[in-house]
Amino acid sequence: MSGAQPESLLEVRFNLLGRTETRFKSWSIDSAYLTSTDGFSFDLYPARREDGQFLELQPCELTVDGASQVLGRIDKTRIGHDGSVVTCEGRDYLSDLVECNCDPNLSFDAKTELADLIHGAASPCGIFEITDFENILMAEIRSGRKIRRKPRKRRKRKLEQSYKPKPGEGIFEFINRPTARNGATIQPGPDRNTLVIDAPDYTQDASYELIRSDDPNAANANNIVSGEAERDYSSFPTYALFVGTFGQQGQQTGGDKKLFKMKELSEAFNSEMGRILQRAIAPDRNEVFKSDAGFKALLYRLLFFRDQDARSPEDLESAAKRAIADRLKDTLRYTCTVRGHKDPRTGAVYSVNTIANVNDAICNVHEPLWVAKRTLRYDENQGALCDLELWRPESFQIAEEAK
């Protein structure tokens, strides 16, 4: 990069100490939608030497351009050389739930609401409010921008089986088990006392435009510094069959089946995937052994799974979507580095669980993608950069969408 370097827009507020730091040599904030905690680090130039001391375990809030990114705690510090720079590393407040073991006396029966289980297990760490995506969209807080989206279907989330912590199980690990079974994730909220039961939002409008043209005359519009697209079909099934057995108190008295035809499923995602599957896979599961598919080297790959823990058709549906998602999301992983921390057109800070319109002529990616991971970073030499990992919307499903 050439020319004037962007200034660091990071502020770190130490509320208990009553001060805000803004002088940094470098910093980074990591966020991944499917990782339990967000991490951060910064090299601080303290105004006074004593300001760089005793920061361990201090709660802090990191904001970028005024938008809150992390409510966290300092885990580790390093001071060396002449003592003018203090390196701090930390994680968001969900790390308190990761490191703290569950009370072994906890027990929840099958009629318990999911929110009540989360509150009961996490309250010793100061969690007093459990909400969902309808009340709080964290992407809006982190991007600093209102996001237009369609209403999503709110689900009733009950345990449908009893839950008790395993010996030595962390609070986050324990509450994540029934949350995943309910087709959702646990995300941080707007304050330290709140957790959000959330699922990816694919209905929202795009917040960013990521552009890399191979036309030298259009290079001025580029904001992608580097990019790479990986398309992995090595474990991709052509058909997926799921079977569940449902009953009362472990009695297998009923059941259900779900058959997914990936060729039909792909048509709802993207024309690129549709073209790939149209040319490569066997046309029909029932006819695969009667047809000449083998002579044409067409692919037949069945994914079969029996979910013995499913207690309802909804349980089976969630398990099926998760199993498919593990394979489907790999059909396109797009990673890139962009200049700055905000989209130059919308002014939104790059954040997870958002949508970006990607037009990368070099990688042949021309479609809206969902932001799964994001790293905001800055140093005095390179300036402000952001690393992104994006997947196809709808290719990772853990919850029912609105009908």
Tab-separated table of C-alpha atoms in Angstrom:
chain	number	residue	atom	x	y	z
A	1	MET	CA	0.000	0.000	0.000
A	2	SER	CA	1.188	3.494	-0.713
A	3	GLY	CA	0.239	6.977	0.333
A	4	ALA	CA	-1.042	8.114	3.700
A	5	GLN	CA	-1.866	5.261	6.038
A	6	PRO	CA	-5.293	5.148	7.755
A	7	GLU	CA	-5.216	6.026	11.417
A	8	SER	CA	-6.124	3.450	14.036
A	9	LEU	CA	-9.751	3.938	15.038
A	10	LEU	CA	-9.535	1.627	18.059
A	11	GLU	CA	-10.560	2.714	21.551
A	12	VAL	CA	-10.111	0.439	24.578
A	13	ARG	CA	-12.220	1.454	27.554
A	14	PHE	CA	-11.224	0.215	31.011
A	15	ASN	CA	-14.391	1.072	32.915
A	16	LEU	CA	-13.209	-0.073	36.343
A	17	LEU	CA	-10.026	1.973	35.937
A	18	GLY	CA	-11.938	4.989	34.593
A	19	ARG	CA	-9.848	5.552	31.479
A	20	THR	CA	-9.786	5.025	27.718
A	21	GLU	CA	-6.682	4.147	25.702
A	22	THR	CA	-6.231	5.235	22.067
A	23	ARG	CA	-2.445	5.010	21.444
A	24	PHE	CA	-1.554	1.693	19.791
A	25	LYS	CA	1.388	0.429	17.779
A	26	SER	CA	-0.733	-2.422	16.366
A	27	TRP	CA	-3.909	-4.354	17.166
A	28	SER	CA	-6.245	-7.081	15.918
A	29	ILE	CA	-9.761	-8.334	16.708
A	30	ASP	CA	-10.755	-11.868	15.660
A	31	SER	CA	-14.382	-12.935	15.358
A	32	ALA	CA	-15.774	-16.213	14.004
A	33	TYR	CA	-19.475	-17.029	14.115
A	34	LEU	CA	-18.893	-20.678	15.045
A	35	THR	CA	-16.116	-20.097	17.588
A	36	SER	CA	-17.149	-19.778	21.223
A	37	THR	CA	-15.109	-16.651	21.989
A	38	ASP	CA	-13.782	-13.644	20.075
A	39	GLY	CA	-10.135	-12.815	20.653
A	40	PHE	CA	-8.125	-9.602	20.545
A	41	SER	CA	-4.642	-8.247	21.050
A	42	PHE	CA	-3.084	-4.805	21.058
A	43	ASP	CA	0.310	-3.175	21.559
A	44	LEU	CA	-0.362	-0.196	23.802
A	45	TYR	CA	1.725	2.937	24.189
A	46	PRO	CA	0.750	3.922	27.760
A	47	ALA	CA	0.955	7.638	28.523
A	48	ARG	CA	2.585	6.723	31.862
A	49	ARG	CA	4.486	3.564	32.723
A	50	GLU	CA	2.086	2.810	35.581
A	51	ASP	CA	-0.846	2.845	33.111
A	52	GLY	CA	0.559	-0.330	31.549
A	53	GLN	CA	0.694	-2.196	34.865
A	54	PHE	CA	-1.893	-4.419	36.590
A	55	LEU	CA	-4.092	-4.767	33.476
A	56	GLU	CA	-4.414	-8.534	33.880
A	57	LEU	CA	-8.047	-9.707	34.298
A	58	GLN	CA	-9.351	-6.155	33.796
A	59	PRO	CA	-12.688	-5.962	31.922
A	60	CYS	CA	-12.556	-3.784	28.816
A	61	GLU	CA	-14.580	-2.762	25.773
A	62	LEU	CA	-13.053	-2.419	22.303
A	63	THR	CA	-14.730	-0.084	19.813
A	64	VAL	CA	-13.804	0.628	16.193
A	65	ASP	CA	-14.989	3.931	14.753
A	66	GLY	CA	-17.442	4.124	17.644
A	67	ALA	CA	-19.006	0.681	16.996
A	68	SER	CA	-18.650	-1.801	19.877
A	69	GLN	CA	-16.729	-4.916	18.793
A	70	VAL	CA	-15.761	-6.794	21.966
A	71	LEU	CA	-16.759	-6.769	25.617
A	72	GLY	CA	-13.840	-8.690	27.027
A	73	ARG	CA	-11.173	-9.202	29.620
A	74	ILE	CA	-7.367	-9.049	29.522
A	75	ASP	CA	-5.961	-12.591	29.768
A	76	LYS	CA	-2.253	-11.954	29.284
A	77	THR	CA	0.257	-9.088	29.144
A	78	ARG	CA	3.883	-8.765	28.043
A	79	ILE	CA	6.265	-5.933	28.882
A	80	GLY	CA	9.811	-5.938	27.604
A	81	HIS	CA	12.597	-3.936	25.977
A	82	ASP	CA	12.420	-0.372	27.330
A	83	GLY	CA	8.917	-0.805	28.765
A	84	SER	CA	7.348	1.726	26.401
A	85	VAL	CA	4.987	-0.839	24.830
A	86	VAL	CA	2.631	-3.236	26.630
A	87	THR	CA	1.194	-6.154	24.662
A	88	CYS	CA	-2.254	-7.245	25.863
A	89	GLU	CA	-4.196	-10.322	24.778
A	90	GLY	CA	-7.731	-11.226	25.738
A	91	ARG	CA	-11.089	-12.717	24.836
A	92	ASP	CA	-14.713	-11.647	25.037
A	93	TYR	CA	-16.821	-12.298	28.145
A	94	LEU	CA	-17.984	-15.696	26.856
A	95	SER	CA	-14.508	-16.893	27.823
A	96	ASP	CA	-15.694	-16.708	31.452
A	97	LEU	CA	-18.242	-19.404	30.550
A	98	VAL	CA	-15.620	-21.457	28.706
A	99	GLU	CA	-13.152	-21.502	31.600
A	100	CYS	CA	-15.669	-21.930	34.437
A	101	ASN	CA	-16.904	-25.461	35.164
A	102	CYS	CA	-20.582	-26.193	35.726
A	103	ASP	CA	-22.006	-26.755	39.170
A	104	PRO	CA	-22.231	-30.589	39.297
A	105	ASN	CA	-25.534	-30.381	41.176
A	106	LEU	CA	-27.364	-28.790	38.218
A	107	SER	CA	-30.096	-30.841	36.572
A	108	PHE	CA	-32.830	-29.881	34.090
A	109	ASP	CA	-35.791	-32.000	33.052
A	110	ALA	CA	-37.215	-32.366	29.541
A	111	LYS	CA	-39.903	-29.701	30.056
A	112	THR	CA	-37.386	-26.943	30.759
A	113	GLU	CA	-37.168	-24.008	28.346
A	114	LEU	CA	-33.749	-23.665	26.712
A	115	ALA	CA	-33.416	-20.065	27.958
A	116	ASP	CA	-34.031	-21.220	31.537
A	117	LEU	CA	-31.283	-23.844	31.294
A	118	ILE	CA	-28.819	-21.268	29.932
A	119	HIS	CA	-29.725	-18.791	32.651
A	120	GLY	CA	-29.510	-21.407	35.401
A	121	ALA	CA	-26.052	-22.575	34.331
A	122	ALA	CA	-24.524	-19.209	33.353
A	123	SER	CA	-25.870	-16.929	36.099
A	124	PRO	CA	-22.826	-17.475	38.405
A	125	CYS	CA	-20.802	-15.657	35.705
A	126	GLY	CA	-23.187	-12.698	35.685
A	127	ILE	CA	-25.531	-13.781	32.864
A	128	PHE	CA	-29.039	-12.649	33.777
A	129	GLU	CA	-30.793	-12.111	30.432
A	130	ILE	CA	-31.271	-14.582	27.567
A	131	THR	CA	-32.737	-13.175	24.368
A	132	ASP	CA	-32.896	-14.062	20.652
A	133	PHE	CA	-32.258	-12.624	17.205
A	134	GLU	CA	-35.668	-10.940	17.040
A	135	ASN	CA	-34.723	-8.618	19.896
A	136	ILE	CA	-31.022	-8.048	19.201
A	137	LEU	CA	-29.076	-8.277	15.939
A	138	MET	CA	-25.425	-8.088	16.970
A	139	ALA	CA	-24.371	-7.513	13.348
A	140	GLU	CA	-26.021	-4.087	13.545
A	141	ILE	CA	-24.130	-3.177	16.718
A	142	ARG	CA	-20.765	-4.296	15.346
A	143	SER	CA	-21.209	-2.849	11.865
A	144	GLY	CA	-22.570	0.411	13.236
A	145	ARG	CA	-25.315	0.325	10.615
A	146	LYS	CA	-29.009	-0.533	10.462
A	147	ILE	CA	-29.492	-3.693	8.371
A	148	ARG	CA	-32.695	-4.351	6.466
A	149	ARG	CA	-33.853	-7.960	6.779
A	150	LYS	CA	-36.947	-10.093	6.480
A	151	PRO	CA	-38.754	-11.337	9.614
A	152	ARG	CA	-37.497	-14.733	10.706
A	153	LYS	CA	-39.509	-17.528	12.252
A	154	ARG	CA	-39.224	-17.670	16.035
A	155	ARG	CA	-39.061	-21.208	17.380
A	156	LYS	CA	-40.138	-22.545	20.741
A	157	ARG	CA	-37.041	-24.085	22.197
A	158	LYS	CA	-37.505	-26.791	24.817
A	159	LEU	CA	-35.018	-29.425	25.933
A	160	GLU	CA	-37.228	-32.475	25.154
A	161	GLN	CA	-34.772	-34.547	27.186
A	162	SER	CA	-33.082	-34.159	30.561
A	163	TYR	CA	-29.658	-32.488	30.814
A	164	LYS	CA	-27.033	-32.724	33.539
A	165	PRO	CA	-23.444	-31.462	33.358
A	166	LYS	CA	-20.686	-33.982	32.819
A	167	PRO	CA	-17.907	-33.996	35.437
A	168	GLY	CA	-15.576	-31.091	34.739
A	169	GLU	CA	-17.712	-29.772	31.849
A	170	GLY	CA	-17.418	-26.048	31.189
A	171	ILE	CA	-20.519	-23.873	31.339
A	172	PHE	CA	-20.329	-22.929	27.670
A	173	GLU	CA	-19.819	-26.525	26.586
A	174	PHE	CA	-22.812	-27.609	28.675
A	175	ILE	CA	-25.254	-24.925	27.462
A	176	ASN	CA	-24.086	-25.346	23.881
A	177	ARG	CA	-25.236	-28.997	23.769
A	178	PRO	CA	-29.011	-28.313	24.004
A	179	THR	CA	-28.614	-25.082	22.016
A	180	ALA	CA	-27.097	-26.971	19.090
A	181	ARG	CA	-29.821	-29.605	19.398
A	182	ASN	CA	-32.318	-26.756	18.999
A	183	GLY	CA	-30.651	-25.588	15.778
A	184	ALA	CA	-29.052	-22.431	17.198
A	185	THR	CA	-25.805	-20.916	18.458
A	186	ILE	CA	-24.883	-18.883	21.526
A	187	GLN	CA	-23.611	-15.394	20.711
A	188	PRO	CA	-22.529	-12.455	22.895
A	189	GLY	CA	-25.017	-9.672	23.552
A	190	PRO	CA	-24.776	-5.879	23.805
A	191	ASP	CA	-23.751	-6.052	27.478
A	192	ARG	CA	-21.959	-8.506	29.768
A	193	ASN	CA	-25.165	-9.746	31.361
A	194	THR	CA	-26.820	-10.926	28.127
A	195	LEU	CA	-26.520	-13.922	25.805
A	196	VAL	CA	-28.239	-14.209	22.427
A	197	ILE	CA	-29.695	-17.459	21.068
A	198	ASP	CA	-28.988	-16.905	17.401
A	199	ALA	CA	-28.886	-18.478	13.945
A	200	PRO	CA	-27.304	-17.200	10.709
A	201	ASP	CA	-29.366	-14.489	9.038
A	202	TYR	CA	-29.411	-15.004	5.272
A	203	THR	CA	-32.430	-12.748	4.700
A	204	GLN	CA	-30.574	-9.474	5.233
A	205	ASP	CA	-29.473	-7.027	2.565
A	206	ALA	CA	-25.798	-6.864	1.649
A	207	SER	CA	-23.753	-4.517	3.829
A	208	TYR	CA	-20.550	-4.559	1.765
A	209	GLU	CA	-19.251	-4.560	-1.808
A	210	LEU	CA	-16.012	-6.538	-2.270
A	211	ILE	CA	-14.493	-5.861	-5.685
A	212	ARG	CA	-11.437	-7.030	-7.634
A	213	SER	CA	-11.469	-6.480	-11.382
A	214	ASP	CA	-8.978	-7.872	-13.896
A	215	ASP	CA	-9.517	-4.784	-16.043
A	216	PRO	CA	-6.712	-2.252	-15.404
A	217	ASN	CA	-9.074	0.569	-16.315
A	218	ALA	CA	-11.416	-0.420	-13.474
A	219	ALA	CA	-8.728	-0.982	-10.830
A	220	ASN	CA	-9.594	2.227	-8.975
A	221	ALA	CA	-12.800	0.582	-7.734
A	222	ASN	CA	-10.946	-2.390	-6.211
A	223	ASN	CA	-10.915	-2.775	-2.444
A	224	ILE	CA	-9.756	-6.418	-2.358
A	225	VAL	CA	-5.998	-6.562	-1.742
A	226	SER	CA	-5.798	-10.352	-2.178
A	227	GLY	CA	-8.325	-13.168	-2.480
A	228	GLU	CA	-8.591	-16.946	-2.809
A	229	ALA	CA	-11.529	-19.219	-3.604
A	230	GLU	CA	-11.466	-22.897	-2.572
A	231	ARG	CA	-14.124	-25.199	-4.006
A	232	ASP	CA	-14.038	-28.579	-2.241
A	233	TYR	CA	-16.455	-31.338	-3.302
A	234	SER	CA	-14.409	-34.227	-1.857
A	235	SER	CA	-17.064	-35.180	0.740
A	236	PHE	CA	-20.099	-33.752	-0.989
A	237	PRO	CA	-23.036	-36.228	-1.109
A	238	THR	CA	-25.420	-36.458	-4.028
A	239	TYR	CA	-28.212	-37.785	-1.788
A	240	ALA	CA	-28.695	-37.600	1.980
A	241	LEU	CA	-31.045	-39.919	3.875
A	242	PHE	CA	-31.770	-39.342	7.569
A	243	VAL	CA	-33.798	-41.588	9.864
A	244	GLY	CA	-34.971	-40.820	13.399
A	245	THR	CA	-36.966	-42.748	15.997
A	246	PHE	CA	-39.162	-40.844	18.435
A	247	GLY	CA	-40.862	-41.983	21.600
A	248	GLN	CA	-41.624	-41.276	25.231
A	249	GLN	CA	-38.813	-41.673	27.759
A	250	GLY	CA	-36.584	-43.519	25.352
A	251	GLN	CA	-39.277	-45.796	23.881
A	252	GLN	CA	-38.902	-46.030	20.103
A	253	THR	CA	-42.555	-45.796	19.133
A	254	GLY	CA	-42.442	-43.727	15.953
A	255	GLY	CA	-40.134	-42.379	13.341
A	256	ASP	CA	-39.458	-40.190	10.356
A	257	LYS	CA	-37.296	-40.035	7.255
A	258	LYS	CA	-35.785	-37.126	5.385
A	259	LEU	CA	-34.355	-37.520	1.874
A	260	PHE	CA	-32.440	-34.630	0.347
A	261	LYS	CA	-31.587	-34.563	-3.357
A	262	MET	CA	-28.565	-32.333	-3.604
A	263	LYS	CA	-29.137	-31.538	-7.243
A	264	GLU	CA	-32.526	-30.023	-6.413
A	265	LEU	CA	-31.184	-28.386	-3.257
A	266	SER	CA	-28.379	-26.686	-5.160
A	267	GLU	CA	-30.781	-24.869	-7.460
A	268	ALA	CA	-31.865	-22.725	-4.529
A	269	PHE	CA	-28.282	-21.693	-3.784
A	270	ASN	CA	-26.321	-20.636	-6.819
A	271	SER	CA	-26.155	-21.162	-10.557
A	272	GLU	CA	-22.464	-22.119	-10.367
A	273	MET	CA	-23.167	-25.065	-8.053
A	274	GLY	CA	-26.137	-26.073	-10.195
A	275	ARG	CA	-23.935	-26.230	-13.305
A	276	ILE	CA	-21.299	-28.333	-11.528
A	277	LEU	CA	-23.824	-30.866	-10.235
A	278	GLN	CA	-25.801	-30.987	-13.468
A	279	ARG	CA	-22.752	-32.266	-15.290
A	280	ALA	CA	-21.352	-34.586	-12.631
A	281	ILE	CA	-23.937	-36.493	-10.583
A	282	ALA	CA	-26.254	-39.441	-11.225
A	283	PRO	CA	-29.752	-38.283	-12.213
A	284	ASP	CA	-31.896	-40.338	-9.815
A	285	ARG	CA	-31.141	-42.461	-6.768
A	286	ASN	CA	-33.709	-45.163	-7.580
A	287	GLU	CA	-32.420	-45.567	-11.109
A	288	VAL	CA	-28.715	-45.268	-10.469
A	289	PHE	CA	-28.015	-49.017	-10.703
A	290	LYS	CA	-30.251	-49.462	-13.765
A	291	SER	CA	-28.936	-46.559	-15.772
A	292	ASP	CA	-25.667	-46.091	-17.594
A	293	ALA	CA	-24.468	-43.661	-14.915
A	294	GLY	CA	-21.455	-45.829	-14.145
A	295	PHE	CA	-20.329	-45.886	-17.753
A	296	LYS	CA	-20.539	-42.110	-17.887
A	297	ALA	CA	-18.570	-41.810	-14.623
A	298	LEU	CA	-21.461	-39.913	-13.021
A	299	LEU	CA	-21.192	-39.603	-9.271
A	300	TYR	CA	-23.513	-41.364	-6.800
A	301	ARG	CA	-22.618	-40.698	-3.161
A	302	LEU	CA	-25.152	-41.443	-0.404
A	303	LEU	CA	-24.978	-39.894	3.063
A	304	PHE	CA	-27.010	-42.028	5.491
A	305	PHE	CA	-27.442	-41.138	9.140
A	306	ARG	CA	-29.661	-42.539	11.900
A	307	ASP	CA	-30.215	-40.027	14.697
A	308	GLN	CA	-31.022	-42.049	17.818
A	309	ASP	CA	-31.103	-38.910	19.967
A	310	ALA	CA	-33.823	-37.158	17.958
A	311	ARG	CA	-37.031	-36.761	19.948
A	312	SER	CA	-39.178	-35.135	17.249
A	313	PRO	CA	-39.289	-34.444	13.492
A	314	GLU	CA	-37.885	-30.983	14.288
A	315	ASP	CA	-34.891	-32.603	16.004
A	316	LEU	CA	-34.272	-34.761	12.951
A	317	GLU	CA	-34.587	-31.757	10.643
A	318	SER	CA	-31.964	-29.813	12.615
A	319	ALA	CA	-29.568	-32.778	12.720
A	320	ALA	CA	-29.960	-33.333	8.995
A	321	LYS	CA	-29.270	-29.689	8.168
A	322	ARG	CA	-26.158	-29.667	10.341
A	323	ALA	CA	-24.766	-32.844	8.739
A	324	ILE	CA	-25.384	-31.511	5.232
A	325	ALA	CA	-23.958	-28.114	6.151
A	326	ASP	CA	-20.617	-29.656	7.163
A	327	ARG	CA	-20.205	-30.750	3.550
A	328	LEU	CA	-22.141	-28.126	1.650
A	329	LYS	CA	-20.342	-25.079	3.012
A	330	ASP	CA	-17.029	-26.425	1.713
A	331	THR	CA	-18.205	-26.108	-1.900
A	332	LEU	CA	-17.049	-22.484	-1.734
A	333	ARG	CA	-14.799	-20.911	0.873
A	334	TYR	CA	-13.739	-17.452	-0.202
A	335	THR	CA	-11.037	-15.650	1.766
A	336	CYS	CA	-9.783	-12.164	1.109
A	337	THR	CA	-7.999	-9.176	2.584
A	338	VAL	CA	-9.544	-5.759	2.050
A	339	ARG	CA	-8.315	-2.253	2.721
A	340	GLY	CA	-9.685	-0.516	5.777
A	341	HIS	CA	-12.136	-1.625	8.430
A	342	LYS	CA	-15.283	-0.194	6.814
A	343	ASP	CA	-16.971	-0.577	3.465
A	344	PRO	CA	-16.179	2.636	1.537
A	345	ARG	CA	-19.703	2.746	0.056
A	346	THR	CA	-21.933	1.939	3.041
A	347	GLY	CA	-19.638	2.953	5.912
A	348	ALA	CA	-20.397	-0.340	7.738
A	349	VAL	CA	-17.631	-1.939	9.804
A	350	TYR	CA	-16.903	-5.467	8.535
A	351	SER	CA	-18.660	-7.947	10.856
A	352	VAL	CA	-19.673	-11.618	11.044
A	353	ASN	CA	-23.196	-12.818	10.222
A	354	THR	CA	-23.527	-10.221	7.479
A	355	ILE	CA	-23.797	-10.408	3.683
A	356	ALA	CA	-21.267	-9.081	1.156
A	357	ASN	CA	-21.672	-8.790	-2.608
A	358	VAL	CA	-18.441	-10.289	-3.971
A	359	ASN	CA	-17.212	-9.583	-7.485
A	360	ASP	CA	-13.737	-11.085	-7.869
A	361	ALA	CA	-12.895	-11.570	-11.530
A	362	ILE	CA	-9.629	-13.364	-10.793
A	363	CYS	CA	-11.234	-16.063	-8.592
A	364	ASN	CA	-14.437	-16.107	-10.691
A	365	VAL	CA	-16.639	-15.371	-7.680
A	366	HIS	CA	-19.669	-13.237	-8.502
A	367	GLU	CA	-22.354	-13.741	-5.859
A	368	PRO	CA	-23.553	-12.656	-2.392
A	369	LEU	CA	-21.647	-14.444	0.384
A	370	TRP	CA	-22.108	-14.728	4.151
A	371	VAL	CA	-19.299	-13.514	6.457
A	372	ALA	CA	-18.311	-16.414	8.733
A	373	LYS	CA	-15.003	-15.045	10.069
A	374	ARG	CA	-13.446	-11.613	10.322
A	375	THR	CA	-10.194	-10.139	11.601
A	376	LEU	CA	-9.804	-6.388	11.924
A	377	ARG	CA	-6.129	-5.482	12.183
A	378	TYR	CA	-3.881	-2.463	12.187
A	379	ASP	CA	-0.210	-1.692	12.449
A	380	GLU	CA	1.818	1.418	11.929
A	381	ASN	CA	3.455	0.116	8.734
A	382	GLN	CA	0.529	-1.444	6.822
A	383	GLY	CA	-2.334	0.631	8.159
A	384	ALA	CA	-5.873	-0.731	8.494
A	385	LEU	CA	-6.714	-4.107	6.911
A	386	CYS	CA	-9.448	-6.707	7.341
A	387	ASP	CA	-9.261	-10.461	6.670
A	388	LEU	CA	-12.560	-12.157	5.777
A	389	GLU	CA	-13.777	-15.712	5.253
A	390	LEU	CA	-17.092	-16.024	3.445
A	391	TRP	CA	-19.448	-18.894	2.549
A	392	ARG	CA	-22.509	-19.196	0.389
A	393	PRO	CA	-25.737	-18.047	2.077
A	394	GLU	CA	-28.037	-20.972	2.889
A	395	SER	CA	-25.170	-23.456	2.529
A	396	PHE	CA	-24.795	-23.519	6.311
A	397	GLN	CA	-28.147	-24.165	7.967
A	398	ILE	CA	-28.810	-24.818	11.631
A	399	ALA	CA	-32.333	-23.419	12.041
A	400	GLU	CA	-35.611	-23.182	10.188
A	401	GLU	CA	-36.164	-20.057	8.173
A	402	ALA	CA	-39.444	-18.215	7.813
A	403	LYS	CA	-41.910	-19.867	5.446
